Amino acid sequence: QVQLVESGGGSVQAGGSLRLSCAVSGFTSSRHCMGWFRQGPGKEREGVAHIRFDGETSYADSVKGRFTISVDNAEKTLYLQMNSLNVEDTAMYYCAAEPLGWIIPLCANQNYNNWGQGTQVTVSS
């Protein structure tokens, strides 16, 4: 059974940084997409960053240049380094993972079926 457990959220002032982690277990596919999503108060869930098994990354325009997604395959942990945070980044952040077949999609267009429980990020001005 696939389990994803996020950690690293918290409260920070605008301009600060946080690093989110997502520990993945029970996920054995070597071909996969992994991603970070967020849902702010009164907003729809949005994809923030994605990383494909071959290292291809993609980011939402709102976080480009500020956020970096990475994965430690040995530790089976997905990370999201968030710098220059602003109040609009306040949200519940979720990690997700999905195995892939032979077709290699853009992960930003991928449907994810394995989700973590979320970690709250609050940015104050």
PDB file of C-alpha atoms in Angstrom:
ATOM      1  CA  GLN A   1       0.000   0.000   0.000  1.00  0.00           C
ATOM      2  CA  VAL A   2       1.352   3.372  -1.012  1.00  0.00           C
ATOM      3  CA  GLN A   3       1.797   5.897   1.778  1.00  0.00           C
ATOM      4  CA  LEU A   4       2.947   9.488   1.472  1.00  0.00           C
ATOM      5  CA  VAL A   5       3.609  11.502   4.601  1.00  0.00           C
ATOM      6  CA  GLU A   6       4.376  15.221   4.401  1.00  0.00           C
ATOM      7  CA  SER A   7       6.274  17.227   6.964  1.00  0.00           C
ATOM      8  CA  GLY A   8       8.045  20.547   7.261  1.00  0.00           C
ATOM      9  CA  GLY A   9       5.143  22.933   7.149  1.00  0.00           C
ATOM     10  CA  GLY A  10       4.785  25.774   9.596  1.00  0.00           C
ATOM     11  CA  SER A  11       4.462  29.512  10.014  1.00  0.00           C
ATOM     12  CA  VAL A  12       6.968  31.893   8.511  1.00  0.00           C
ATOM     13  CA  GLN A  13       7.187  35.577   7.753  1.00  0.00           C
ATOM     14  CA  ALA A  14       7.101  36.866   4.212  1.00  0.00           C
ATOM     15  CA  GLY A  15      10.482  36.535   2.587  1.00  0.00           C
ATOM     16  CA  GLY A  16      11.332  33.445   4.573  1.00  0.00           C
ATOM     17  CA  SER A  17      11.947  29.870   3.519  1.00  0.00           C
ATOM     18  CA  LEU A  18      10.613  26.425   4.290  1.00  0.00           C
ATOM     19  CA  ARG A  19      11.509  22.952   3.093  1.00  0.00           C
ATOM     20  CA  LEU A  20       8.735  20.420   2.792  1.00  0.00           C
ATOM     21  CA  SER A  21       9.426  16.705   2.830  1.00  0.00           C
ATOM     22  CA  CYS A  22       7.306  13.796   1.676  1.00  0.00           C
ATOM     23  CA  ALA A  23       8.294  10.316   2.799  1.00  0.00           C
ATOM     24  CA  VAL A  24       7.113   7.701   0.321  1.00  0.00           C
ATOM     25  CA  SER A  25       6.612   4.049   1.126  1.00  0.00           C
ATOM     26  CA  GLY A  26       5.081   1.128  -0.712  1.00  0.00           C
ATOM     27  CA  PHE A  27       5.745   2.787  -4.065  1.00  0.00           C
ATOM     28  CA  THR A  28       7.843   0.531  -6.238  1.00  0.00           C
ATOM     29  CA  SER A  29       7.424   1.915  -9.740  1.00  0.00           C
ATOM     30  CA  SER A  30      10.651   3.117 -11.327  1.00  0.00           C
ATOM     31  CA  ARG A  31       8.673   5.135 -13.882  1.00  0.00           C
ATOM     32  CA  HIS A  32       6.585   7.752 -12.149  1.00  0.00           C
ATOM     33  CA  CYS A  33       5.489  11.307 -11.667  1.00  0.00           C
ATOM     34  CA  MET A  34       5.661  12.966  -8.292  1.00  0.00           C
ATOM     35  CA  GLY A  35       4.329  16.353  -7.422  1.00  0.00           C
ATOM     36  CA  TRP A  36       3.432  18.990  -4.899  1.00  0.00           C
ATOM     37  CA  PHE A  37       0.013  20.583  -4.846  1.00  0.00           C
ATOM     38  CA  ARG A  38      -1.558  23.211  -2.637  1.00  0.00           C
ATOM     39  CA  GLN A  39      -4.980  24.462  -1.712  1.00  0.00           C
ATOM     40  CA  GLY A  40      -5.335  27.889  -0.174  1.00  0.00           C
ATOM     41  CA  PRO A  41      -8.351  29.209   1.740  1.00  0.00           C
ATOM     42  CA  GLY A  42     -11.283  29.501  -0.622  1.00  0.00           C
ATOM     43  CA  LYS A  43      -9.191  28.372  -3.578  1.00  0.00           C
ATOM     44  CA  GLU A  44      -9.078  25.329  -5.769  1.00  0.00           C
ATOM     45  CA  ARG A  45      -6.220  22.877  -5.510  1.00  0.00           C
ATOM     46  CA  GLU A  46      -3.376  23.736  -7.849  1.00  0.00           C
ATOM     47  CA  GLY A  47      -0.270  21.957  -8.970  1.00  0.00           C
ATOM     48  CA  VAL A  48       2.868  23.648  -7.692  1.00  0.00           C
ATOM     49  CA  ALA A  49       5.749  21.531  -8.930  1.00  0.00           C
ATOM     50  CA  HIS A  50       6.293  18.154 -10.542  1.00  0.00           C
ATOM     51  CA  ILE A  51       9.236  15.857 -11.117  1.00  0.00           C
ATOM     52  CA  ARG A  52       9.327  12.893 -13.453  1.00  0.00           C
ATOM     53  CA  PHE A  53      11.420   9.754 -12.985  1.00  0.00           C
ATOM     54  CA  ASP A  54      13.853  10.980 -15.648  1.00  0.00           C
ATOM     55  CA  GLY A  55      14.473  14.249 -13.812  1.00  0.00           C
ATOM     56  CA  GLU A  56      12.167  16.472 -15.859  1.00  0.00           C
ATOM     57  CA  THR A  57      10.695  19.180 -13.631  1.00  0.00           C
ATOM     58  CA  SER A  58       7.897  21.683 -14.092  1.00  0.00           C
ATOM     59  CA  TYR A  59       6.594  24.537 -11.988  1.00  0.00           C
ATOM     60  CA  ALA A  60       3.551  26.732 -11.744  1.00  0.00           C
ATOM     61  CA  ASP A  61       4.293  30.236 -12.991  1.00  0.00           C
ATOM     62  CA  SER A  62       3.567  31.629  -9.533  1.00  0.00           C
ATOM     63  CA  VAL A  63       6.475  29.729  -7.957  1.00  0.00           C
ATOM     64  CA  LYS A  64       9.071  29.635 -10.730  1.00  0.00           C
ATOM     65  CA  GLY A  65      12.420  30.867  -9.501  1.00  0.00           C
ATOM     66  CA  ARG A  66      11.354  30.549  -5.855  1.00  0.00           C
ATOM     67  CA  PHE A  67      10.494  26.864  -5.351  1.00  0.00           C
ATOM     68  CA  THR A  68      12.603  23.820  -6.177  1.00  0.00           C
ATOM     69  CA  ILE A  69      11.364  20.243  -6.301  1.00  0.00           C
ATOM     70  CA  SER A  70      13.786  17.378  -5.793  1.00  0.00           C
ATOM     71  CA  VAL A  71      13.778  13.722  -4.876  1.00  0.00           C
ATOM     72  CA  ASP A  72      16.175  11.542  -2.961  1.00  0.00           C
ATOM     73  CA  ASN A  73      15.601   8.114  -4.447  1.00  0.00           C
ATOM     74  CA  ALA A  74      17.752   6.361  -1.870  1.00  0.00           C
ATOM     75  CA  GLU A  75      15.772   7.900   0.983  1.00  0.00           C
ATOM     76  CA  LYS A  76      12.488   7.690  -0.977  1.00  0.00           C
ATOM     77  CA  THR A  77      11.748  11.269  -0.056  1.00  0.00           C
ATOM     78  CA  LEU A  78      10.349  14.087  -2.148  1.00  0.00           C
ATOM     79  CA  TYR A  79      11.267  17.647  -1.243  1.00  0.00           C
ATOM     80  CA  LEU A  80      10.001  21.127  -1.976  1.00  0.00           C
ATOM     81  CA  GLN A  81      12.368  23.959  -1.128  1.00  0.00           C
ATOM     82  CA  MET A  82      10.377  27.172  -0.883  1.00  0.00           C
ATOM     83  CA  ASN A  83      12.198  30.509  -0.825  1.00  0.00           C
ATOM     84  CA  SER A  84      10.990  34.110  -0.882  1.00  0.00           C
ATOM     85  CA  LEU A  85       7.642  33.065   0.502  1.00  0.00           C
ATOM     86  CA  ASN A  86       4.759  35.495   0.329  1.00  0.00           C
ATOM     87  CA  VAL A  87       1.289  35.534   1.854  1.00  0.00           C
ATOM     88  CA  GLU A  88      -0.205  34.122  -1.354  1.00  0.00           C
ATOM     89  CA  ASP A  89       1.763  30.917  -0.702  1.00  0.00           C
ATOM     90  CA  THR A  90      -0.341  30.238   2.404  1.00  0.00           C
ATOM     91  CA  ALA A  91      -2.034  26.897   1.811  1.00  0.00           C
ATOM     92  CA  MET A  92      -2.234  23.253   2.716  1.00  0.00           C
ATOM     93  CA  TYR A  93       0.478  21.498   0.730  1.00  0.00           C
ATOM     94  CA  TYR A  94       0.084  17.938  -0.488  1.00  0.00           C
ATOM     95  CA  CYS A  95       2.480  15.544  -2.168  1.00  0.00           C
ATOM     96  CA  ALA A  96       1.318  13.026  -4.717  1.00  0.00           C
ATOM     97  CA  ALA A  97       2.775  10.182  -6.752  1.00  0.00           C
ATOM     98  CA  GLU A  98       1.627   8.158  -9.715  1.00  0.00           C
ATOM     99  CA  PRO A  99       3.238   5.259 -11.573  1.00  0.00           C
ATOM    100  CA  LEU A 100       3.529   5.561 -15.323  1.00  0.00           C
ATOM    101  CA  GLY A 101       3.128   3.104 -18.155  1.00  0.00           C
ATOM    102  CA  TRP A 102       5.091   3.205 -21.364  1.00  0.00           C
ATOM    103  CA  ILE A 103       3.775   6.611 -22.340  1.00  0.00           C
ATOM    104  CA  ILE A 104       5.781   9.409 -20.717  1.00  0.00           C
ATOM    105  CA  PRO A 105       3.491  12.350 -20.042  1.00  0.00           C
ATOM    106  CA  LEU A 106       4.042  15.858 -18.851  1.00  0.00           C
ATOM    107  CA  CYS A 107       3.606  15.351 -15.133  1.00  0.00           C
ATOM    108  CA  ALA A 108       1.676  18.601 -14.833  1.00  0.00           C
ATOM    109  CA  ASN A 109      -1.037  16.901 -16.925  1.00  0.00           C
ATOM    110  CA  GLN A 110      -0.936  13.632 -15.017  1.00  0.00           C
ATOM    111  CA  ASN A 111      -3.811  12.416 -12.849  1.00  0.00           C
ATOM    112  CA  TYR A 112      -2.528  11.446  -9.431  1.00  0.00           C
ATOM    113  CA  ASN A 113      -4.167   8.746  -7.323  1.00  0.00           C
ATOM    114  CA  ASN A 114      -1.778   8.560  -4.378  1.00  0.00           C
ATOM    115  CA  TRP A 115      -1.844  11.483  -1.964  1.00  0.00           C
ATOM    116  CA  GLY A 116      -0.471  12.491   1.381  1.00  0.00           C
ATOM    117  CA  GLN A 117      -2.516  14.022   4.179  1.00  0.00           C
ATOM    118  CA  GLY A 118      -1.058  17.510   3.749  1.00  0.00           C
ATOM    119  CA  THR A 119       1.045  19.945   5.724  1.00  0.00           C
ATOM    120  CA  GLN A 120       0.026  23.535   6.446  1.00  0.00           C
ATOM    121  CA  VAL A 121       2.149  26.474   5.355  1.00  0.00           C
ATOM    122  CA  THR A 122       1.221  29.889   6.708  1.00  0.00           C
ATOM    123  CA  VAL A 123       3.042  33.018   5.571  1.00  0.00           C
ATOM    124  CA  SER A 124       2.472  36.265   7.444  1.00  0.00           C
ATOM    125  CA  SER A 125       3.285  39.765   6.291  1.00  0.00           C
TER     126      SER A 125
END
